[in-house]
Coordinates of C-alpha atoms in Angstrom, one line a residue:
Chain A
M21 CA 2.4 37.7 -83.9
R22 CA 0.2 40.7 -84.3
R23 CA -2.5 39.2 -82.8
R24 CA -0.4 38.4 -79.6
S25 CA 1.0 41.8 -79.0
K26 CA -2.5 43.2 -79.1
A27 CA -3.6 40.7 -76.1
V28 CA -3.1 41.8 -72.9
K29 CA -0.5 39.3 -71.2
R30 CA -2.2 36.6 -69.0
G31 CA -2.2 37.7 -65.3
R32 CA -1.7 41.2 -65.9
G33 CA -5.2 42.7 -67.1
R34 CA -6.5 45.9 -65.6
S35 CA -6.1 46.7 -62.2
G36 CA -7.9 44.0 -60.1
R37 CA -8.4 41.8 -63.0
R38 CA -6.7 39.0 -64.3
R39 CA -6.6 36.9 -67.8
V40 CA -7.0 33.3 -68.0
P41 CA -7.7 31.2 -71.1
L42 CA -11.4 29.9 -71.3
L43 CA -9.7 26.3 -71.0
E44 CA -9.7 26.9 -67.2
L45 CA -13.3 27.4 -66.9
A46 CA -15.1 25.2 -69.5
H47 CA -14.7 22.2 -71.6
A48 CA -16.0 21.8 -75.2
R49 CA -16.8 19.4 -78.3
S50 CA -17.3 20.3 -81.7
G51 CA -18.9 19.0 -84.8
D52 CA -20.4 19.6 -87.8
K53 CA -23.8 20.2 -89.9
G54 CA -22.9 20.7 -93.4
D55 CA -20.3 23.9 -94.0
T56 CA -21.7 24.9 -90.2
A57 CA -19.5 23.7 -87.1
N58 CA -21.0 23.8 -83.8
V59 CA -19.1 24.4 -80.8
G60 CA -20.5 23.0 -77.5
L61 CA -18.9 25.1 -74.5
I62 CA -19.7 23.7 -70.9
A63 CA -18.6 25.5 -67.7
L64 CA -16.5 23.3 -65.5
K65 CA -18.3 24.5 -62.3
P66 CA -21.7 26.0 -62.3
E67 CA -20.4 29.3 -60.9
Y68 CA -18.2 29.8 -64.0
Y69 CA -21.6 29.6 -66.1
P70 CA -22.6 33.3 -65.8
I71 CA -18.9 34.4 -66.8
L72 CA -19.4 32.2 -69.9
V73 CA -23.0 33.6 -70.7
K74 CA -21.5 37.4 -70.0
Q75 CA -18.0 37.4 -71.8
V76 CA -18.1 34.6 -74.5
T77 CA -20.6 36.6 -76.6
A78 CA -21.2 35.3 -80.5
A79 CA -19.5 38.7 -81.5
R80 CA -16.6 37.7 -79.2
V81 CA -16.3 34.3 -80.9
A82 CA -16.7 36.0 -83.9
R83 CA -13.9 38.1 -83.4
H84 CA -12.0 35.4 -82.2
F85 CA -12.1 33.0 -85.2
K86 CA -11.8 35.8 -87.5
G87 CA -10.3 34.7 -90.9
M88 CA -11.3 31.2 -90.2
V89 CA -15.1 31.4 -90.0
K90 CA -16.8 33.0 -93.4
G91 CA -20.3 33.4 -92.0
P92 CA -21.9 34.7 -88.9
V93 CA -21.7 33.3 -85.4
E94 CA -25.0 32.2 -83.5
R95 CA -25.1 31.5 -79.8
F96 CA -27.7 29.3 -77.9
E97 CA -28.0 29.1 -74.0
L98 CA -28.5 26.0 -72.1
P99 CA -28.4 26.8 -68.8
N100 CA -30.0 23.6 -67.5
L101 CA -26.3 22.3 -68.7
G102 CA -24.2 25.1 -67.9
A103 CA -23.6 25.0 -71.7
L104 CA -23.5 27.5 -74.7
N105 CA -24.0 26.0 -78.3
F106 CA -22.3 28.4 -81.0
L107 CA -22.8 27.3 -84.6
L108 CA -20.0 28.6 -86.8
H109 CA -21.5 29.3 -90.3
G110 CA -19.1 28.5 -93.2
A111 CA -16.2 27.2 -91.0
L112 CA -15.4 24.2 -92.9
D113 CA -14.3 25.1 -96.7
G114 CA -17.8 23.7 -97.8
G115 CA -17.9 20.8 -95.0
G116 CA -17.9 17.3 -95.5
T117 CA -16.5 15.8 -98.1
I118 CA -16.3 18.7 -100.0
S119 CA -13.6 20.5 -98.0
L120 CA -9.9 20.0 -98.4
K121 CA -9.1 20.8 -94.4
T122 CA -7.5 18.7 -92.2
D123 CA -10.4 19.2 -89.6
A124 CA -13.2 19.2 -92.3
Q125 CA -15.6 18.3 -89.6
G126 CA -14.6 21.0 -87.2
K127 CA -13.6 18.4 -84.5
V128 CA -11.0 20.5 -82.9
L129 CA -12.8 23.9 -83.1
S130 CA -13.8 22.9 -79.6
T131 CA -10.3 23.5 -78.2
A132 CA -9.5 26.3 -80.6
L133 CA -12.4 28.2 -78.9
L134 CA -10.9 27.3 -75.5
R135 CA -7.7 29.6 -76.3
L136 CA -10.1 32.5 -75.6
E137 CA -8.8 34.8 -72.8
I138 CA -11.6 35.6 -69.9
E139 CA -11.3 38.5 -67.6
L140 CA -11.6 37.7 -63.9
P141 CA -11.5 39.5 -60.7
R142 CA -8.5 38.9 -59.0
Chain B
M23 CA -37.6 -11.7 -75.1
T24 CA -41.0 -10.8 -76.0
A25 CA -43.1 -7.2 -75.5
Q26 CA -44.8 -9.3 -72.8
R27 CA -41.5 -9.7 -70.6
A28 CA -40.4 -6.2 -71.4
S29 CA -43.7 -4.7 -70.1
L30 CA -43.1 -6.3 -66.8
S31 CA -40.0 -4.7 -66.3
P32 CA -39.7 -1.3 -65.2
T33 CA -36.5 -1.0 -67.1
V34 CA -35.4 -1.5 -70.6
R35 CA -31.9 -1.7 -71.3
I36 CA -30.7 -0.4 -74.6
A37 CA -26.9 -0.7 -75.5
A38 CA -25.1 0.9 -78.1
G39 CA -22.8 -1.5 -80.3
Q40 CA -21.6 1.0 -83.0
G41 CA -21.6 4.6 -83.4
F42 CA -20.7 4.7 -87.2
W43 CA -19.6 2.3 -90.0
G44 CA -16.2 1.6 -88.8
D45 CA -16.6 1.7 -85.2
W46 CA -15.0 -1.0 -82.9
L47 CA -15.6 -4.4 -83.9
E48 CA -15.4 -5.6 -80.2
A49 CA -18.0 -3.3 -79.0
P50 CA -21.3 -5.5 -80.1
Y51 CA -19.8 -8.6 -78.8
R52 CA -18.5 -7.2 -75.6
Q53 CA -22.2 -5.4 -75.1
V54 CA -24.1 -8.6 -75.7
T55 CA -22.0 -10.6 -73.5
G56 CA -20.8 -8.0 -70.5
G57 CA -23.9 -8.0 -68.7
P58 CA -27.9 -7.7 -68.8
I59 CA -29.2 -5.8 -72.1
D60 CA -32.8 -6.1 -73.8
Y61 CA -31.7 -4.1 -77.1
L62 CA -28.5 -4.0 -79.1
M63 CA -28.8 -0.7 -81.1
M64 CA -25.9 -0.3 -83.9
D65 CA -25.8 3.3 -86.1
Y66 CA -24.1 2.7 -89.4
L67 CA -25.2 5.7 -91.4
A68 CA -23.4 9.0 -91.8
E69 CA -24.4 11.7 -94.5
V70 CA -22.4 10.2 -97.3
T71 CA -22.6 7.0 -96.7
M72 CA -25.8 6.1 -98.6
S73 CA -24.1 7.2 -101.8
I74 CA -21.4 4.9 -101.2
M75 CA -23.8 2.1 -100.7
Q76 CA -25.6 3.4 -103.9
K77 CA -22.6 3.2 -105.9
Q78 CA -21.7 -0.5 -104.6
K79 CA -25.7 -1.7 -105.4
S80 CA -25.3 -0.6 -108.9
R81 CA -22.2 -2.4 -109.6
D82 CA -23.7 -5.7 -107.7
P83 CA -27.3 -5.6 -106.6
S84 CA -26.6 -8.1 -103.8
L85 CA -24.3 -5.1 -102.1
G86 CA -25.5 -1.9 -100.9
Y87 CA -25.6 -2.3 -97.2
A88 CA -22.8 -2.2 -94.3
T89 CA -20.9 -5.6 -95.1
D90 CA -19.1 -5.4 -91.9
F91 CA -22.5 -6.1 -90.1
V92 CA -22.7 -9.6 -91.3
P93 CA -19.6 -11.3 -89.5
L94 CA -20.3 -9.1 -86.6
M95 CA -23.6 -10.6 -86.2
E96 CA -22.5 -14.1 -87.0
R97 CA -20.4 -13.8 -83.9
I98 CA -23.1 -12.5 -81.8
L99 CA -26.3 -14.4 -83.2
P100 CA -25.9 -17.3 -80.7
T101 CA -25.7 -14.8 -77.7
L102 CA -28.7 -12.9 -79.0
A103 CA -30.8 -16.2 -79.8
E104 CA -30.1 -17.4 -76.2
R105 CA -30.5 -14.3 -74.4
G106 CA -33.4 -12.9 -76.2
I107 CA -31.6 -9.6 -76.8
K108 CA -33.1 -7.7 -80.2
V109 CA -31.4 -5.7 -82.4
T110 CA -32.1 -2.5 -84.2
A111 CA -29.4 -1.5 -86.8
N112 CA -29.6 1.0 -89.9
A113 CA -27.0 -1.3 -91.4
G114 CA -29.1 -2.0 -94.4
G115 CA -28.2 1.2 -96.1
V116 CA -29.5 0.9 -99.5
N117 CA -30.3 -2.6 -99.7
P118 CA -32.0 -3.8 -96.5
R119 CA -33.5 -6.8 -98.0
A120 CA -30.0 -8.0 -99.1
C121 CA -28.3 -7.2 -95.7
A122 CA -31.3 -9.2 -94.1
E123 CA -30.5 -12.3 -96.4
A124 CA -27.0 -12.2 -95.6
V125 CA -27.5 -12.4 -91.8
A126 CA -30.5 -14.9 -92.0
A127 CA -28.1 -17.2 -94.2
A128 CA -25.4 -16.5 -91.3
A129 CA -28.1 -17.5 -88.6
R130 CA -29.0 -20.6 -90.6
A131 CA -25.5 -21.8 -90.8
L132 CA -25.3 -21.6 -86.7
G133 CA -28.5 -23.7 -86.5
L134 CA -30.6 -21.1 -85.8
A135 CA -33.2 -21.6 -88.4
G136 CA -36.7 -21.4 -87.1
K137 CA -35.5 -19.3 -84.1
L138 CA -35.0 -15.7 -85.2
K139 CA -37.2 -13.2 -87.2
I140 CA -35.6 -10.4 -89.1
G141 CA -37.4 -7.1 -89.9
I142 CA -36.6 -5.4 -92.8
L143 CA -37.6 -1.8 -93.1
T144 CA -37.7 -0.2 -96.7
G145 CA -39.5 3.0 -98.2
D146 CA -36.9 5.6 -97.3
D147 CA -35.2 5.1 -100.8
L148 CA -36.4 8.2 -102.7
L149 CA -33.8 7.8 -105.9
G150 CA -36.3 6.4 -108.3
R151 CA -39.0 8.5 -107.3
L152 CA -37.1 11.9 -107.6
D153 CA -38.4 13.1 -110.8
G154 CA -41.9 12.2 -109.9
L155 CA -41.5 14.2 -106.9
L156 CA -39.9 17.3 -108.8
A157 CA -42.5 17.0 -111.2
R158 CA -45.2 17.4 -108.8
G159 CA -43.8 20.7 -107.4
H160 CA -41.6 19.5 -104.4
Q161 CA -38.2 21.3 -105.0
L162 CA -36.3 19.6 -102.6
R163 CA -34.5 23.0 -102.0
N164 CA -30.8 22.7 -100.2
L165 CA -31.9 23.5 -96.4
D166 CA -28.6 25.3 -96.4
T167 CA -28.3 27.2 -99.8
G168 CA -31.9 27.4 -100.8
R169 CA -31.1 26.3 -104.3
P170 CA -33.6 24.2 -105.9
L171 CA -32.5 20.4 -106.6
R172 CA -33.2 20.6 -110.3
D173 CA -29.7 22.4 -110.6
V174 CA -27.9 19.1 -110.0
R175 CA -30.4 16.7 -110.5
D176 CA -28.1 14.9 -113.2
R177 CA -25.5 14.5 -110.6
V178 CA -27.6 13.0 -107.9
L179 CA -26.3 9.6 -106.8
S180 CA -28.5 8.7 -103.8
A181 CA -31.8 10.1 -102.0
N182 CA -33.3 9.0 -98.8
A183 CA -35.9 10.4 -96.4
Y184 CA -34.9 9.9 -92.7
L185 CA -37.5 7.8 -91.2
G186 CA -38.2 7.7 -87.7
A187 CA -38.9 5.5 -84.8
W188 CA -42.5 4.3 -85.7
P189 CA -41.6 1.9 -88.3
V190 CA -39.0 0.2 -86.4
V191 CA -41.7 -0.2 -83.6
E192 CA -44.0 -1.9 -86.2
A193 CA -41.5 -4.4 -86.8
L194 CA -40.9 -5.2 -82.9
R195 CA -44.5 -5.6 -82.7
R196 CA -44.6 -8.0 -85.2
D197 CA -42.0 -9.9 -83.4
A198 CA -38.9 -9.2 -85.1
D199 CA -35.9 -9.9 -83.3
I200 CA -33.3 -8.3 -85.5
V201 CA -34.6 -4.8 -87.0
I202 CA -32.5 -4.0 -90.2
T203 CA -33.5 -0.7 -91.9
G204 CA -32.5 1.7 -94.5
R205 CA -32.2 5.4 -93.7
V206 CA -33.8 5.4 -90.4
T207 CA -32.6 8.5 -87.8
D208 CA -30.1 7.4 -85.0
T209 CA -32.1 8.5 -82.6
G210 CA -35.2 6.4 -83.7
L211 CA -33.2 3.1 -83.3
T212 CA -32.8 3.9 -79.5
L213 CA -36.4 5.3 -79.2
A214 CA -38.3 2.5 -80.9
P215 CA -37.5 -0.2 -78.2
M216 CA -38.7 2.2 -75.6
I217 CA -41.9 3.1 -77.3
H218 CA -42.4 -0.5 -77.6
A219 CA -41.8 -1.6 -74.4
F220 CA -43.5 1.1 -72.8
G221 CA -46.5 1.6 -74.9
W222 CA -45.9 5.2 -75.6
R223 CA -48.3 6.8 -78.2
P224 CA -47.6 9.0 -81.0
D225 CA -48.6 12.1 -79.1
D226 CA -46.6 11.4 -75.9
W227 CA -44.7 14.3 -77.1
D228 CA -42.4 14.4 -73.7
L229 CA -42.0 10.9 -73.7
L230 CA -40.8 10.7 -77.4
A231 CA -38.4 13.6 -76.8
A232 CA -36.9 11.8 -73.6
G233 CA -36.5 8.8 -75.8
T234 CA -34.8 10.7 -78.4
V235 CA -32.3 12.5 -76.1
A236 CA -31.4 8.6 -74.7
G237 CA -30.8 8.2 -78.5
H238 CA -28.7 11.1 -79.3
T239 CA -26.7 10.2 -76.0
I240 CA -25.8 7.0 -77.1
E241 CA -25.8 7.4 -80.8
C242 CA -22.0 7.8 -81.2
G243 CA -21.3 5.1 -79.1
A244 CA -18.4 5.5 -76.4
Q245 CA -18.3 9.4 -77.1
C246 CA -20.5 9.9 -74.0
S247 CA -18.7 7.1 -71.8
G248 CA -15.1 8.5 -72.1
G249 CA -14.1 8.5 -75.7
N250 CA -13.0 12.1 -77.0
C251 CA -13.9 14.0 -73.8
L252 CA -11.6 16.7 -72.7
V253 CA -12.4 17.0 -69.2
E254 CA -9.5 15.6 -67.1
W255 CA -9.0 13.3 -70.2
Q256 CA -5.6 11.8 -68.6
R257 CA -7.6 10.2 -65.7
I258 CA -10.2 8.4 -67.7
P259 CA -9.5 4.7 -66.7
D260 CA -8.7 1.8 -69.2
L261 CA -9.6 3.4 -72.3
A262 CA -8.4 0.1 -74.1
N263 CA -11.3 -1.8 -72.6
V264 CA -13.7 1.1 -73.0
G265 CA -17.2 0.1 -72.2
Y266 CA -19.8 1.4 -74.7
P267 CA -22.9 3.3 -73.1
I268 CA -26.3 1.4 -72.3
V269 CA -29.4 3.4 -71.4
A270 CA -31.4 2.2 -68.8
A271 CA -35.0 3.3 -69.6
H272 CA -38.2 3.7 -67.4
P273 CA -41.8 4.1 -68.7
D274 CA -42.0 7.8 -67.4
G275 CA -39.3 8.8 -69.6
T276 CA -36.2 9.1 -67.2
F277 CA -33.4 7.1 -68.0
E278 CA -29.9 6.5 -66.8
I279 CA -26.9 6.3 -68.9
T280 CA -24.5 3.3 -67.8
K281 CA -22.0 0.9 -69.0
H282 CA -21.2 -2.8 -67.9
A283 CA -19.1 -3.3 -64.8
G284 CA -15.6 -4.3 -65.2
T285 CA -15.2 -2.0 -68.3
G286 CA -13.3 0.9 -68.8
G287 CA -14.1 4.7 -69.7
R288 CA -16.1 6.9 -67.5
I289 CA -19.6 8.2 -67.5
T290 CA -20.0 11.5 -65.7
V291 CA -22.5 14.7 -66.2
A292 CA -19.6 16.4 -67.7
G293 CA -18.8 13.7 -70.5
V294 CA -22.8 13.2 -71.0
T295 CA -23.1 16.7 -71.3
E296 CA -20.0 17.1 -74.1
Q297 CA -22.4 14.3 -76.0
L298 CA -25.4 16.2 -75.6
V299 CA -24.1 19.4 -77.4
Y300 CA -22.2 17.3 -79.9
E301 CA -23.6 18.3 -83.5
M302 CA -26.4 20.6 -82.1
G303 CA -27.9 23.5 -83.7
N304 CA -30.8 25.2 -81.9
P305 CA -31.1 22.8 -78.6
A306 CA -34.9 24.0 -78.0
E307 CA -35.6 22.6 -81.5
Y308 CA -33.7 19.1 -82.0
I309 CA -36.0 18.2 -84.9
T310 CA -36.7 14.3 -85.6
P311 CA -39.4 12.4 -87.7
D312 CA -40.9 11.6 -84.2
C313 CA -41.2 14.8 -82.3
V314 CA -39.2 18.1 -81.5
A315 CA -37.1 17.7 -78.3
D316 CA -36.2 20.6 -76.4
F317 CA -32.6 20.0 -75.0
T318 CA -32.8 23.1 -72.8
T319 CA -35.0 21.2 -70.5
I320 CA -32.8 18.3 -69.6
R321 CA -31.6 17.4 -66.3
L322 CA -28.8 15.5 -65.4
A323 CA -27.5 14.1 -62.1
Q324 CA -24.7 11.7 -61.0
A325 CA -26.7 8.7 -59.7
G326 CA -23.5 6.9 -58.8
K327 CA -20.2 5.9 -60.2
D328 CA -20.5 5.6 -64.2
R329 CA -24.3 6.2 -64.0
V330 CA -25.8 9.6 -64.8
R331 CA -29.5 9.9 -64.4
V332 CA -31.6 11.9 -67.1
S333 CA -34.9 13.3 -66.4
G334 CA -37.0 16.6 -67.2
V335 CA -37.2 16.2 -71.0
R336 CA -40.0 18.0 -72.7
G337 CA -41.0 17.8 -76.6
R338 CA -43.4 19.0 -79.1
P339 CA -45.3 17.7 -81.8
A340 CA -43.4 16.3 -84.9
T341 CA -43.3 18.5 -88.0
D342 CA -45.1 17.6 -91.3
K343 CA -41.7 16.9 -92.7
L344 CA -38.9 14.5 -93.2
K345 CA -35.4 15.3 -93.7
V346 CA -34.3 13.9 -97.1
S347 CA -30.4 13.1 -97.5
I348 CA -29.4 13.6 -101.2
A349 CA -26.0 12.9 -102.4
Y350 CA -24.6 14.4 -105.8
S351 CA -21.5 14.1 -107.7
Y352 CA -19.6 17.6 -107.0
G353 CA -16.4 17.3 -108.8
Y354 CA -12.7 16.2 -107.9
K355 CA -10.1 16.5 -105.1
A356 CA -7.0 15.5 -104.1
V357 CA -4.6 16.4 -101.1
G358 CA -1.0 15.6 -100.9
S359 CA 1.8 16.1 -98.5
L360 CA 5.7 16.4 -97.9
V361 CA 7.3 16.7 -94.3
Y362 CA 10.1 19.0 -93.7
A363 CA 12.7 18.7 -91.1
W364 CA 14.5 21.3 -88.7
P365 CA 16.1 23.5 -89.1
D366 CA 13.6 25.9 -90.2
A367 CA 11.2 23.5 -91.1
Y368 CA 8.0 25.8 -91.2
K369 CA 10.1 28.2 -93.3
K370 CA 11.0 25.6 -95.6
A371 CA 7.3 24.1 -95.6
K372 CA 6.2 27.7 -96.7
A373 CA 9.0 28.1 -99.2
A374 CA 7.9 24.7 -101.1
D375 CA 4.1 25.7 -100.8
R376 CA 5.3 29.0 -102.5
V377 CA 7.0 27.2 -105.4
L378 CA 4.3 24.6 -106.1
R379 CA 1.8 27.4 -106.2
Q380 CA 3.9 29.2 -108.9
R381 CA 4.0 25.9 -110.8
L382 CA 0.5 25.5 -110.7
K383 CA -0.1 28.8 -112.0
D384 CA 2.6 28.6 -114.7
L385 CA 0.4 25.5 -116.0
G386 CA -2.5 27.7 -116.1
L387 CA -4.4 25.1 -113.7
G388 CA -8.0 26.3 -112.6
F389 CA -9.1 25.2 -109.6
E390 CA -12.2 26.2 -107.5
A391 CA -10.0 26.0 -104.3
M392 CA -6.8 25.4 -103.2
L393 CA -5.6 25.2 -99.4
S394 CA -2.3 25.0 -97.7
E395 CA -2.0 23.5 -94.2
F396 CA 1.2 23.3 -92.0
V397 CA 0.7 20.4 -89.6
G398 CA 2.5 21.0 -86.6
A399 CA 1.8 24.4 -87.0
D400 CA -1.5 25.7 -88.2
A401 CA -3.4 22.9 -89.6
T402 CA -6.0 22.6 -86.5
H403 CA -6.0 26.0 -84.8
G404 CA -5.1 28.0 -87.8
P405 CA -4.0 31.7 -87.2
L406 CA -4.9 30.9 -83.2
A407 CA -2.0 28.7 -83.2
L408 CA 0.6 30.7 -85.2
A409 CA 0.2 33.3 -82.8
S410 CA 1.8 31.5 -80.0
A411 CA 3.9 28.6 -81.8
P412 CA 7.5 28.6 -81.4
L413 CA 7.7 28.5 -85.5
G414 CA 11.5 28.7 -85.4
E415 CA 12.2 25.7 -83.8
L416 CA 9.6 23.3 -84.6
P417 CA 11.1 19.7 -85.2
E418 CA 8.9 19.2 -88.3
V419 CA 6.5 20.6 -90.4
Q420 CA 4.2 18.8 -92.6
L421 CA 2.9 20.8 -95.8
R422 CA -0.3 19.4 -96.6
I423 CA -1.9 20.8 -100.0
G424 CA -5.3 19.8 -101.6
V425 CA -7.2 21.3 -104.5
R426 CA -10.6 20.7 -105.9
S427 CA -12.2 21.2 -109.4
P428 CA -14.7 20.2 -111.5
D429 CA -12.2 19.5 -114.0
R430 CA -10.6 15.7 -113.1
A431 CA -7.7 16.4 -115.3
A432 CA -6.8 19.5 -113.5
V433 CA -6.7 17.6 -110.2
E434 CA -4.9 14.7 -112.0
R435 CA -2.0 17.1 -113.2
F436 CA -1.5 18.7 -109.6
T437 CA -1.0 15.0 -108.2
R438 CA 2.0 14.9 -110.3
E439 CA 3.7 18.3 -109.0
I440 CA 4.5 17.3 -105.6
A441 CA 6.9 14.5 -105.7
P442 CA 9.4 16.5 -108.0
L443 CA 9.8 19.2 -105.3
I444 CA 11.7 16.1 -103.3
L445 CA 14.5 17.0 -105.4
N446 CA 14.0 20.2 -106.9
G447 CA 12.7 22.2 -104.2
P448 CA 13.6 23.3 -100.6
P449 CA 16.0 21.0 -98.7
S450 CA 15.4 18.5 -95.6
V451 CA 12.1 16.9 -97.4
T452 CA 10.6 13.4 -96.7
G453 CA 7.5 11.8 -95.8
F454 CA 6.4 10.8 -99.4
A455 CA 6.0 7.1 -98.5
G456 CA 2.3 6.9 -99.5
G457 CA 3.2 7.8 -103.1
R458 CA 1.4 10.3 -105.1
P459 CA -2.1 11.1 -104.0
K460 CA -5.3 10.0 -106.4
P461 CA -7.8 12.2 -107.4
E462 CA -10.9 11.5 -105.4
Q463 CA -14.5 11.9 -106.5
I464 CA -16.4 14.4 -104.4
V465 CA -19.9 12.7 -103.5
A466 CA -21.4 16.1 -101.6
Y467 CA -24.6 16.3 -99.3
W468 CA -27.5 17.8 -100.1
P469 CA -30.0 18.0 -97.1
A470 CA -33.6 19.0 -98.0
L471 CA -37.1 18.4 -96.8
V472 CA -40.1 16.6 -98.1
D473 CA -43.5 16.4 -97.2
K474 CA -44.3 13.1 -94.6
R475 CA -47.1 11.7 -96.6
M476 CA -44.9 11.6 -99.8
V477 CA -42.9 8.8 -97.9
E478 CA -44.3 5.3 -97.0
P479 CA -42.5 3.3 -94.9
C480 CA -42.4 -0.6 -95.4
V481 CA -41.8 -3.2 -93.0
E482 CA -41.8 -7.0 -93.8
I483 CA -40.9 -9.9 -91.5
V484 CA -39.0 -13.0 -92.6
D485 CA -38.2 -16.1 -90.7
V486 CA -34.6 -17.4 -90.6

């Protein structure tokens, strides 16, 4: 609840700006490699890609997943595919067979990332 | 179909039949009967599958492979023989020879004796050689943690090097119709037919990278043809009848991803892109035994309905290492659950969790980890979901709690603490039909590297 109150409500950002969930600009697929989850984030339209590059930084993603990811977050760019690839280290409670999580393989961290709010010009 | 015929054709069609051990059993049959293909590729091996197979083999020396593969092959063998379709499959697990014998027996029973050759690929299994490798200074350090293997040596259950495409190519060159392997990379099973058909050389890095990208695209079966695809998912047609992907490959390294006419699913740039980034590390360095593929060079274009063209792939020389997949016994775990109903479903589940944890604490049980999730509220998106979930109004919430410990007895005791909550904990509880959870041995994954020269692939060809 605390998290929500901090966020600016959708549609009412700084003057002349509006906030939308990343879901409206991108799609994603995620998976695992040991205790590291990867989230591939893909722009729904080519013109959205620069917005993703600018706003969906490794630091922002690390803040977004605070409490869920123990290690660092790395970001790689694939401009040819309009995609960013994030590695979330220490995201899976040990990963694979060790993990006690429902999502031991990080399969739905994809849509968890799409909850992030993006600022757009009005 | 022989290599000769393939070389006359500008296009080789490689169809994905299985994306993992447990994938849709109908898919291979539909791939071989639904339209023209040259090869059927089936990937069976996940990271810890080998350890399960090793365990089965230790109990019965005739086991240790993907047993589902045999009846599946039985169903399609007549079509394979009739149409000259070849198969590459890593269904052999830790016992490719036994797997091949079972397939050969099935083929003979179908009257195919003398009509098929099976290639058997071994040499990936390092379990019997581990101590020798360690003695010679190969530490097999864990790629994630850096720890040397000697720390867990006495608990190792299986150890297999990932072989690449080239030994599969050798089997195809020696006229194998069905190539059954142990731990060959997923991508190698698709790349090998291209190398074989087009005569690619070991230093054709761009071409090998292109074939590797093709392999990565179809190695998860329908996950690139409409399955698990987020973009306009409700408009993906006829998933009940989903068409598994087919690579239509060309000698210059370009290829199309497509599927048989009349099947469901959807092949679009967006869907293929989702699969390309799946389980991706550094996209500029996708390392396989065959090459290092650069995924930042891939060009995709929609070339028609359900047809995506892939070009531009660049590659670099392979490294001098092979990845080794080691499985070892880690300890035990158990996960139990209870379902709480409205009103206050979430609060009741939280209260039950507190009661259970207090009792476990009072029993003095030590666990390496204990995790509580509230399915319906936070199990998938954690605190991100709780922030906006209508927690007071949820119709039901499942308390799902798991523990992990090196001590089996502690885990066993935990499993007996869940059912009592039905009568002595918070109200409106149900969902215990599955009974008491069972402690499960954890077989964990230890990725390492070994010098390529320490591994010798071995190919043998047997007549059915």
